PDB file of C-alpha atoms in Angstrom:
ATOM      1  CA  MET A   1     -75.889 239.354 124.524  1.00 68.00           C
ATOM      2  CA  PRO A   2     -77.610 242.772 124.083  1.00 77.00           C
ATOM      3  CA  ARG A   3     -80.727 240.952 122.871  1.00 75.00           C
ATOM      4  CA  TYR A   4     -80.775 238.747 125.963  1.00 76.00           C
ATOM      5  CA  LEU A   5     -80.259 241.744 128.247  1.00 80.00           C
ATOM      6  CA  LYS A   6     -83.170 243.520 126.574  1.00 83.00           C
ATOM      7  CA  VAL A   7     -85.334 240.434 127.070  1.00 81.00           C
ATOM      8  CA  LEU A   8     -84.311 240.306 130.741  1.00 82.00           C
ATOM      9  CA  ARG A   9     -85.317 243.930 131.227  1.00 84.00           C
ATOM     10  CA  LEU A  10     -88.734 243.246 129.707  1.00 82.00           C
ATOM     11  CA  PHE A  11     -89.195 240.070 131.761  1.00 82.00           C
ATOM     12  CA  TRP A  12     -88.274 241.605 135.081  1.00 82.00           C
ATOM     13  CA  SER A  13     -90.038 244.946 134.667  1.00 82.00           C
ATOM     14  CA  ALA A  14     -93.300 243.125 133.892  1.00 79.00           C
ATOM     15  CA  ALA A  15     -92.803 240.666 136.771  1.00 79.00           C
ATOM     16  CA  ILE A  16     -92.085 243.389 139.348  1.00 80.00           C
ATOM     17  CA  ALA A  17     -95.054 245.449 138.168  1.00 77.00           C
ATOM     18  CA  ALA A  18     -97.318 242.433 138.616  1.00 75.00           C
ATOM     19  CA  GLU A  19     -95.919 241.483 142.022  1.00 72.00           C
ATOM     20  CA  MET A  20     -96.057 244.996 143.457  1.00 73.00           C
ATOM     21  CA  GLU A  21     -99.802 245.124 142.979  1.00 71.00           C
ATOM     22  CA  TYR A  22     -99.866 243.392 146.360  1.00 72.00           C
ATOM     23  CA  ARG A  23     -97.436 245.580 148.320  1.00 71.00           C
ATOM     24  CA  ILE A  24     -98.595 244.313 151.686  1.00 78.00           C
ATOM     25  CA  ASN A  25     -97.027 240.971 150.779  1.00 77.00           C
ATOM     26  CA  PHE A  26     -93.614 242.632 150.716  1.00 75.00           C
ATOM     27  CA  ILE A  27     -94.070 243.827 154.302  1.00 81.00           C
ATOM     28  CA  ILE A  28     -95.200 240.366 155.390  1.00 82.00           C
ATOM     29  CA  TYR A  29     -92.216 238.721 153.722  1.00 81.00           C
ATOM     30  CA  ALA A  30     -89.862 241.289 155.247  1.00 83.00           C
ATOM     31  CA  ILE A  31     -91.189 240.550 158.735  1.00 88.00           C
ATOM     32  CA  SER A  32     -90.945 236.817 158.066  1.00 86.00           C
ATOM     33  CA  SER A  33     -87.355 237.167 156.847  1.00 85.00           C
ATOM     34  CA  LEU A  34     -86.453 239.226 159.898  1.00 87.00           C
ATOM     35  CA  GLY A  35     -87.983 236.585 162.169  1.00 90.00           C
ATOM     36  CA  ASN A  36     -86.022 233.801 160.449  1.00 88.00           C
ATOM     37  CA  LEU A  37     -82.838 235.824 160.748  1.00 88.00           C
ATOM     38  CA  VAL A  38     -83.353 236.462 164.453  1.00 90.00           C
ATOM     39  CA  GLY A  39     -83.917 232.742 164.944  1.00 90.00           C
ATOM     40  CA  SER A  40     -80.706 231.925 163.048  1.00 87.00           C
ATOM     41  CA  ILE A  41     -78.658 234.403 165.075  1.00 89.00           C
ATOM     42  CA  PHE A  42     -80.138 233.083 168.312  1.00 90.00           C
ATOM     43  CA  SER A  43     -79.345 229.462 167.417  1.00 85.00           C
ATOM     44  CA  LEU A  44     -75.773 230.480 166.579  1.00 85.00           C
ATOM     45  CA  PHE A  45     -75.573 232.427 169.842  1.00 87.00           C
ATOM     46  CA  LEU A  46     -76.467 229.275 171.777  1.00 84.00           C
ATOM     47  CA  PHE A  47     -73.179 227.734 170.637  1.00 80.00           C
ATOM     48  CA  TYR A  48     -71.039 230.733 171.575  1.00 82.00           C
ATOM     49  CA  ARG A  49     -72.678 231.903 174.799  1.00 80.00           C
ATOM     50  CA  THR A  50     -70.706 229.379 176.903  1.00 74.00           C
ATOM     51  CA  GLY A  51     -67.363 230.179 175.295  1.00 70.00           C
ATOM     52  CA  TYR A  52     -67.530 227.345 172.743  1.00 70.00           C
ATOM     53  CA  THR A  53     -66.296 228.199 169.244  1.00 72.00           C
ATOM     54  CA  PHE A  54     -66.245 226.319 165.983  1.00 78.00           C
ATOM     55  CA  SER A  55     -62.671 225.350 165.195  1.00 77.00           C
ATOM     56  CA  GLY A  56     -60.967 228.500 163.922  1.00 78.00           C
ATOM     57  CA  TRP A  57     -64.164 230.528 163.789  1.00 88.00           C
ATOM     58  CA  SER A  58     -64.866 233.425 166.119  1.00 88.00           C
ATOM     59  CA  TRP A  59     -68.365 234.786 166.705  1.00 90.00           C
ATOM     60  CA  GLU A  60     -67.904 237.521 164.113  1.00 91.00           C
ATOM     61  CA  SER A  61     -66.460 235.182 161.466  1.00 93.00           C
ATOM     62  CA  ALA A  62     -69.373 232.769 162.011  1.00 92.00           C
ATOM     63  CA  LEU A  63     -71.698 235.715 161.418  1.00 93.00           C
ATOM     64  CA  VAL A  64     -70.039 236.186 158.019  1.00 94.00           C
ATOM     65  CA  VAL A  65     -71.059 232.625 157.110  1.00 94.00           C
ATOM     66  CA  LEU A  66     -74.605 233.305 158.311  1.00 94.00           C
ATOM     67  CA  GLY A  67     -74.710 236.536 156.303  1.00 94.00           C
ATOM     68  CA  ILE A  68     -73.636 234.750 153.117  1.00 95.00           C
ATOM     69  CA  PHE A  69     -76.206 232.032 153.787  1.00 94.00           C
ATOM     70  CA  THR A  70     -78.898 234.724 154.132  1.00 94.00           C
ATOM     71  CA  LEU A  71     -77.755 236.232 150.839  1.00 94.00           C
ATOM     72  CA  LEU A  72     -78.157 232.847 149.152  1.00 93.00           C
ATOM     73  CA  GLN A  73     -81.636 232.534 150.618  1.00 91.00           C
ATOM     74  CA  GLY A  74     -82.513 235.900 149.123  1.00 92.00           C
ATOM     75  CA  PHE A  75     -81.037 234.892 145.773  1.00 93.00           C
ATOM     76  CA  SER A  76     -83.071 231.669 145.790  1.00 90.00           C
ATOM     77  CA  ALA A  77     -86.309 233.446 146.703  1.00 89.00           C
ATOM     78  CA  THR A  78     -85.744 236.194 144.143  1.00 91.00           C
ATOM     79  CA  PHE A  79     -84.516 234.242 141.115  1.00 90.00           C
ATOM     80  CA  LEU A  80     -84.583 230.464 141.538  1.00 90.00           C
ATOM     81  CA  ALA A  81     -87.844 229.544 143.277  1.00 86.00           C
ATOM     82  CA  PRO A  82     -90.187 231.703 141.141  1.00 87.00           C
ATOM     83  CA  ASN A  83     -88.669 230.324 137.928  1.00 88.00           C
ATOM     84  CA  LEU A  84     -87.405 226.793 138.381  1.00 83.00           C
ATOM     85  CA  ASN A  85     -90.329 225.585 140.505  1.00 80.00           C
ATOM     86  CA  ARG A  86     -92.591 226.376 137.547  1.00 84.00           C
ATOM     87  CA  ILE A  87     -90.923 223.799 135.299  1.00 84.00           C
ATOM     88  CA  VAL A  88     -93.138 221.151 136.915  1.00 82.00           C
ATOM     89  CA  ARG A  89     -96.272 223.105 136.001  1.00 83.00           C
ATOM     90  CA  TYR A  90     -95.117 223.620 132.428  1.00 86.00           C
ATOM     91  CA  VAL A  91     -94.616 219.875 132.022  1.00 83.00           C
ATOM     92  CA  GLN A  92     -97.926 218.999 133.705  1.00 80.00           C
ATOM     93  CA  GLU A  93     -99.979 221.426 131.635  1.00 81.00           C
ATOM     94  CA  GLY A  94     -98.105 220.885 128.382  1.00 81.00           C
ATOM     95  CA  THR A  95     -97.236 224.586 128.165  1.00 85.00           C
ATOM     96  CA  LEU A  96     -93.553 223.708 127.907  1.00 88.00           C
ATOM     97  CA  ASP A  97     -94.338 223.345 124.185  1.00 88.00           C
ATOM     98  CA  PHE A  98     -94.724 227.116 123.899  1.00 88.00           C
ATOM     99  CA  VAL A  99     -91.428 227.675 125.697  1.00 87.00           C
ATOM    100  CA  LEU A 100     -89.582 225.377 123.301  1.00 88.00           C
ATOM    101  CA  LEU A 101     -91.068 227.172 120.286  1.00 87.00           C
ATOM    102  CA  LYS A 102     -89.837 230.598 121.390  1.00 85.00           C
ATOM    103  CA  PRO A 103     -86.826 232.053 119.478  1.00 85.00           C
ATOM    104  CA  ILE A 104     -84.698 231.994 122.617  1.00 86.00           C
ATOM    105  CA  ARG A 105     -82.885 229.281 124.541  1.00 90.00           C
ATOM    106  CA  SER A 106     -85.390 227.352 126.624  1.00 91.00           C
ATOM    107  CA  GLN A 107     -83.030 227.070 129.609  1.00 92.00           C
ATOM    108  CA  PHE A 108     -82.553 230.836 129.643  1.00 91.00           C
ATOM    109  CA  TRP A 109     -86.300 231.456 129.429  1.00 91.00           C
ATOM    110  CA  LEU A 110     -87.112 228.967 132.186  1.00 91.00           C
ATOM    111  CA  SER A 111     -84.355 230.328 134.444  1.00 91.00           C
ATOM    112  CA  PHE A 112     -84.991 234.068 134.137  1.00 90.00           C
ATOM    113  CA  ASN A 113     -88.567 234.500 132.944  1.00 88.00           C
ATOM    114  CA  THR A 114     -89.686 236.159 136.161  1.00 88.00           C
ATOM    115  CA  ILE A 115     -88.337 237.705 139.334  1.00 88.00           C
ATOM    116  CA  SER A 116     -89.792 238.000 142.816  1.00 86.00           C
ATOM    117  CA  PRO A 117     -89.059 241.009 145.049  1.00 85.00           C
ATOM    118  CA  TRP A 118     -89.917 238.975 148.148  1.00 84.00           C
ATOM    119  CA  GLY A 119     -86.312 237.790 148.470  1.00 87.00           C
ATOM    120  CA  ILE A 120     -84.949 241.341 148.625  1.00 89.00           C
ATOM    121  CA  PRO A 121     -85.241 241.590 152.452  1.00 91.00           C
ATOM    122  CA  ASP A 122     -82.970 238.557 152.806  1.00 92.00           C
ATOM    123  CA  LEU A 123     -80.478 240.117 150.394  1.00 93.00           C
ATOM    124  CA  ILE A 124     -80.469 243.332 152.445  1.00 93.00           C
ATOM    125  CA  PHE A 125     -80.263 241.554 155.810  1.00 94.00           C
ATOM    126  CA  GLY A 126     -77.446 239.328 154.546  1.00 94.00           C
ATOM    127  CA  LEU A 127     -75.425 242.331 153.389  1.00 94.00           C
ATOM    128  CA  LEU A 128     -75.991 244.117 156.700  1.00 94.00           C
ATOM    129  CA  ILE A 129     -74.764 241.123 158.701  1.00 95.00           C
ATOM    130  CA  ILE A 130     -71.671 240.775 156.521  1.00 95.00           C
ATOM    131  CA  ILE A 131     -70.863 244.480 156.826  1.00 94.00           C
ATOM    132  CA  TYR A 132     -71.432 244.417 160.596  1.00 94.00           C
ATOM    133  CA  ALA A 133     -69.201 241.366 161.093  1.00 94.00           C
ATOM    134  CA  GLY A 134     -66.571 242.777 158.747  1.00 93.00           C
ATOM    135  CA  THR A 135     -66.513 246.039 160.683  1.00 93.00           C
ATOM    136  CA  LYS A 136     -66.010 244.151 163.942  1.00 93.00           C
ATOM    137  CA  LEU A 137     -63.164 242.199 162.324  1.00 92.00           C
ATOM    138  CA  ASN A 138     -61.609 245.411 160.896  1.00 92.00           C
ATOM    139  CA  LEU A 139     -61.761 244.071 157.339  1.00 91.00           C
ATOM    140  CA  GLY A 140     -60.808 246.408 154.522  1.00 90.00           C
ATOM    141  CA  ILE A 141     -62.609 246.822 151.216  1.00 92.00           C
ATOM    142  CA  ASP A 142     -60.070 244.487 149.602  1.00 90.00           C
ATOM    143  CA  LYS A 143     -61.320 241.630 151.793  1.00 91.00           C
ATOM    144  CA  TYR A 144     -64.884 242.208 150.645  1.00 92.00           C
ATOM    145  CA  LEU A 145     -63.737 242.145 147.027  1.00 92.00           C
ATOM    146  CA  LEU A 146     -61.978 238.822 147.553  1.00 91.00           C
ATOM    147  CA  THR A 147     -65.281 237.106 148.240  1.00 93.00           C
ATOM    148  CA  ILE A 148     -66.910 238.157 144.956  1.00 94.00           C
ATOM    149  CA  PHE A 149     -65.418 235.319 142.906  1.00 96.00           C
ATOM    150  CA  PRO A 150     -66.167 232.398 145.282  1.00 95.00           C
ATOM    151  CA  LEU A 151     -69.603 233.853 146.065  1.00 95.00           C
ATOM    152  CA  GLY A 152     -70.356 234.072 142.345  1.00 96.00           C
ATOM    153  CA  CYS A 153     -69.239 230.462 141.968  1.00 96.00           C
ATOM    154  CA  GLY A 154     -71.543 229.518 144.849  1.00 94.00           C
ATOM    155  CA  LEU A 155     -74.501 231.153 143.100  1.00 95.00           C
ATOM    156  CA  VAL A 156     -73.761 229.234 139.896  1.00 96.00           C
ATOM    157  CA  ILE A 157     -73.426 225.974 141.846  1.00 95.00           C
ATOM    158  CA  LEU A 158     -76.739 226.556 143.625  1.00 93.00           C
ATOM    159  CA  TYR A 159     -78.492 227.425 140.361  1.00 94.00           C
ATOM    160  CA  SER A 160     -77.080 224.377 138.568  1.00 95.00           C
ATOM    161  CA  LEU A 161     -78.151 221.955 141.296  1.00 92.00           C
ATOM    162  CA  TRP A 162     -81.637 223.451 141.400  1.00 90.00           C
ATOM    163  CA  PHE A 163     -82.027 223.401 137.604  1.00 92.00           C
ATOM    164  CA  ILE A 164     -80.872 219.792 137.335  1.00 91.00           C
ATOM    165  CA  LEU A 165     -83.534 218.809 139.851  1.00 87.00           C
ATOM    166  CA  GLY A 166     -86.097 220.851 137.943  1.00 86.00           C
ATOM    167  CA  ALA A 167     -85.181 219.062 134.717  1.00 88.00           C
ATOM    168  CA  THR A 168     -85.999 215.696 136.288  1.00 87.00           C
ATOM    169  CA  SER A 169     -89.672 216.722 136.163  1.00 84.00           C
ATOM    170  CA  ILE A 170     -89.596 215.426 132.569  1.00 85.00           C
ATOM    171  CA  TRP A 171     -89.645 211.928 134.102  1.00 84.00           C
ATOM    172  CA  PHE A 172     -90.950 212.592 137.627  1.00 78.00           C
ATOM    173  CA  VAL A 173     -93.638 215.222 137.377  1.00 68.00           C
ATOM    174  CA  LYS A 174     -93.980 215.927 141.101  1.00 64.00           C
ATOM    175  CA  ILE A 175     -90.515 216.848 142.384  1.00 64.00           C
ATOM    176  CA  TYR A 176     -91.506 219.330 145.095  1.00 60.00           C
ATOM    177  CA  ASN A 177     -90.341 216.932 147.791  1.00 62.00           C
ATOM    178  CA  ILE A 178     -86.934 216.605 146.119  1.00 64.00           C
ATOM    179  CA  THR A 179     -86.401 220.362 146.004  1.00 68.00           C
ATOM    180  CA  GLU A 180     -87.436 220.618 149.652  1.00 71.00           C
ATOM    181  CA  VAL A 181     -84.858 217.953 150.526  1.00 70.00           C
ATOM    182  CA  LEU A 182     -82.218 219.988 148.679  1.00 75.00           C
ATOM    183  CA  ARG A 183     -83.205 223.134 150.557  1.00 76.00           C
ATOM    184  CA  GLY A 184     -83.088 221.213 153.821  1.00 77.00           C
ATOM    185  CA  VAL A 185     -79.581 219.925 153.078  1.00 77.00           C
ATOM    186  CA  LEU A 186     -78.426 223.415 152.128  1.00 82.00           C
ATOM    187  CA  GLU A 187     -79.504 224.596 155.581  1.00 84.00           C
ATOM    188  CA  ALA A 188     -76.224 223.065 156.755  1.00 86.00           C
ATOM    189  CA  GLY A 189     -74.494 226.055 155.149  1.00 88.00           C
ATOM    190  CA  ARG A 190     -75.927 228.266 157.877  1.00 88.00           C
ATOM    191  CA  TYR A 191     -72.903 227.366 160.053  1.00 88.00           C
ATOM    192  CA  PRO A 192     -69.183 226.905 159.273  1.00 90.00           C
ATOM    193  CA  ILE A 193     -68.463 223.428 157.920  1.00 89.00           C
ATOM    194  CA  ALA A 194     -65.750 223.078 160.572  1.00 85.00           C
ATOM    195  CA  GLY A 195     -68.514 222.744 163.162  1.00 82.00           C
ATOM    196  CA  TYR A 196     -69.611 219.353 161.789  1.00 86.00           C
ATOM    197  CA  PRO A 197     -68.043 215.914 162.362  1.00 86.00           C
ATOM    198  CA  ALA A 198     -65.502 214.684 159.803  1.00 87.00           C
ATOM    199  CA  ALA A 199     -67.977 212.465 157.924  1.00 90.00           C
ATOM    200  CA  TYR A 200     -70.411 215.368 157.540  1.00 87.00           C
ATOM    201  CA  ARG A 201     -67.625 217.718 156.438  1.00 88.00           C
ATOM    202  CA  PHE A 202     -66.697 215.261 153.685  1.00 90.00           C
ATOM    203  CA  PHE A 203     -70.340 214.919 152.603  1.00 89.00           C
ATOM    204  CA  PHE A 204     -70.997 218.670 152.583  1.00 89.00           C
ATOM    205  CA  THR A 205     -67.811 219.326 150.617  1.00 88.00           C
ATOM    206  CA  PHE A 206     -67.473 216.531 148.053  1.00 87.00           C
ATOM    207  CA  VAL A 207     -71.000 215.061 147.736  1.00 87.00           C
ATOM    208  CA  ILE A 208     -73.383 218.000 148.240  1.00 88.00           C
ATOM    209  CA  PRO A 209     -71.042 221.017 147.882  1.00 91.00           C
ATOM    210  CA  VAL A 210     -72.557 223.098 150.684  1.00 92.00           C
ATOM    211  CA  ALA A 211     -69.096 224.272 151.762  1.00 92.00           C
ATOM    212  CA  PHE A 212     -68.605 225.994 148.398  1.00 94.00           C
ATOM    213  CA  LEU A 213     -71.771 228.009 148.929  1.00 94.00           C
ATOM    214  CA  THR A 214     -71.052 229.691 152.262  1.00 93.00           C
ATOM    215  CA  THR A 215     -67.912 228.566 154.105  1.00 93.00           C
ATOM    216  CA  ILE A 216     -65.405 229.012 151.271  1.00 94.00           C
ATOM    217  CA  PRO A 217     -66.649 232.527 150.315  1.00 95.00           C
ATOM    218  CA  ALA A 218     -66.466 233.443 154.011  1.00 94.00           C
ATOM    219  CA  GLN A 219     -62.914 232.084 154.273  1.00 94.00           C
ATOM    220  CA  ALA A 220     -61.930 234.121 151.206  1.00 93.00           C
ATOM    221  CA  MET A 221     -63.298 237.259 152.855  1.00 94.00           C
ATOM    222  CA  LEU A 222     -61.430 236.480 156.072  1.00 92.00           C
ATOM    223  CA  GLY A 223     -58.188 235.754 154.209  1.00 89.00           C
ATOM    224  CA  GLN A 224     -58.125 232.127 155.375  1.00 87.00           C
ATOM    225  CA  ILE A 225     -58.554 230.388 152.010  1.00 85.00           C
ATOM    226  CA  GLN A 226     -55.983 228.546 149.938  1.00 87.00           C
ATOM    227  CA  PHE A 227     -55.807 229.220 146.203  1.00 89.00           C
ATOM    228  CA  THR A 228     -56.569 225.568 145.404  1.00 93.00           C
ATOM    229  CA  TRP A 229     -60.004 225.915 147.026  1.00 93.00           C
ATOM    230  CA  LEU A 230     -60.758 229.003 144.919  1.00 93.00           C
ATOM    231  CA  LEU A 231     -59.660 227.114 141.833  1.00 95.00           C
ATOM    232  CA  GLY A 232     -61.827 224.187 142.885  1.00 94.00           C
ATOM    233  CA  ALA A 233     -64.843 226.481 143.347  1.00 95.00           C
ATOM    234  CA  GLY A 234     -64.451 227.891 139.842  1.00 96.00           C
ATOM    235  CA  PHE A 235     -63.940 224.447 138.323  1.00 97.00           C
ATOM    236  CA  LEU A 236     -66.956 223.006 140.148  1.00 96.00           C
ATOM    237  CA  ALA A 237     -69.179 225.905 139.068  1.00 96.00           C
ATOM    238  CA  LEU A 238     -68.201 225.457 135.411  1.00 97.00           C
ATOM    239  CA  ILE A 239     -68.649 221.688 135.524  1.00 97.00           C
ATOM    240  CA  LEU A 240     -72.060 221.825 137.198  1.00 96.00           C
ATOM    241  CA  PHE A 241     -73.298 224.550 134.853  1.00 97.00           C
ATOM    242  CA  PHE A 242     -72.147 222.503 131.856  1.00 97.00           C
ATOM    243  CA  ILE A 243     -73.854 219.412 133.291  1.00 97.00           C
ATOM    244  CA  SER A 244     -77.080 221.362 133.814  1.00 95.00           C
ATOM    245  CA  THR A 245     -77.183 222.485 130.157  1.00 96.00           C
ATOM    246  CA  GLN A 246     -76.349 219.032 128.806  1.00 96.00           C
ATOM    247  CA  PHE A 247     -78.777 217.330 131.187  1.00 95.00           C
ATOM    248  CA  TRP A 248     -81.580 219.636 130.054  1.00 94.00           C
ATOM    249  CA  ARG A 249     -80.902 218.784 126.419  1.00 94.00           C
ATOM    250  CA  PHE A 250     -80.860 215.101 127.312  1.00 94.00           C
ATOM    251  CA  ALA A 251     -84.124 215.406 129.265  1.00 92.00           C
ATOM    252  CA  LEU A 252     -85.886 217.087 126.326  1.00 90.00           C
ATOM    253  CA  ARG A 253     -85.367 213.946 124.260  1.00 90.00           C
ATOM    254  CA  PHE A 254     -87.864 212.236 126.555  1.00 87.00           C
ATOM    255  CA  TYR A 255     -90.372 215.072 126.681  1.00 85.00           C
ATOM    256  CA  THR A 256     -93.727 214.172 125.137  1.00 78.00           C
ATOM    257  CA  SER A 257     -95.348 217.412 124.086  1.00 70.00           C
ATOM    258  CA  ALA A 258     -99.028 218.146 124.531  1.00 60.00           C
ATOM    259  CA  SER A 259     -99.490 218.156 120.750  1.00 57.00           C
ATOM    260  CA  SER A 260     -97.971 214.710 120.173  1.00 53.00           C
TER     261      SER A 260
END
């Protein structure tokens, strides 16, 4: 573990130094993130301005869901997109050979080789929304702590789904459309799952686990979650992470290296 942490520090310090050569990009991304956030809040406001509420969700509690969704967007832009989207390029160019020859697990290298600071505005904006909504709801620090476990599980679930799709580039080199479809489906997590019809709630809970990414962490923070759902979130995160590692090993059996 200390060796991997040292490698992470070297990876990320070099990546941030390279990215910050173009500081104006950070300002542009921050403005873009702020614009997207304003649009999300406005679209949510359109539901509540006439007195309509999602079943069991007040305006402030719905903002918690939106804040967690914004956090996930920041996490994706900071860690997932800059790393996992490159798997396609490694396969196309044959440079995956060099990754496999390194004295470190290939999945770890592919998942954490770089970091992008452009997702930091979303992380900050997401935290600010959560804190604002929590203040309006008079939530104590204990409520914030309750969401750490399900939110962590949501991050693992999101990573596992993204990595599994990235691994399919071994067979289907151009998977950009697939990842965009996944990101489009995950947009459903912007609002509480209770706001969707029954068929959609089933799909976003048991087929594509969007509910475990935003709604369940928000319910844990609001004290509205049952223990079985927390247990289910942990179990699902472990299962999907295990599947992602095994699927990557399976996919490598079909990889034809550039030297073969």
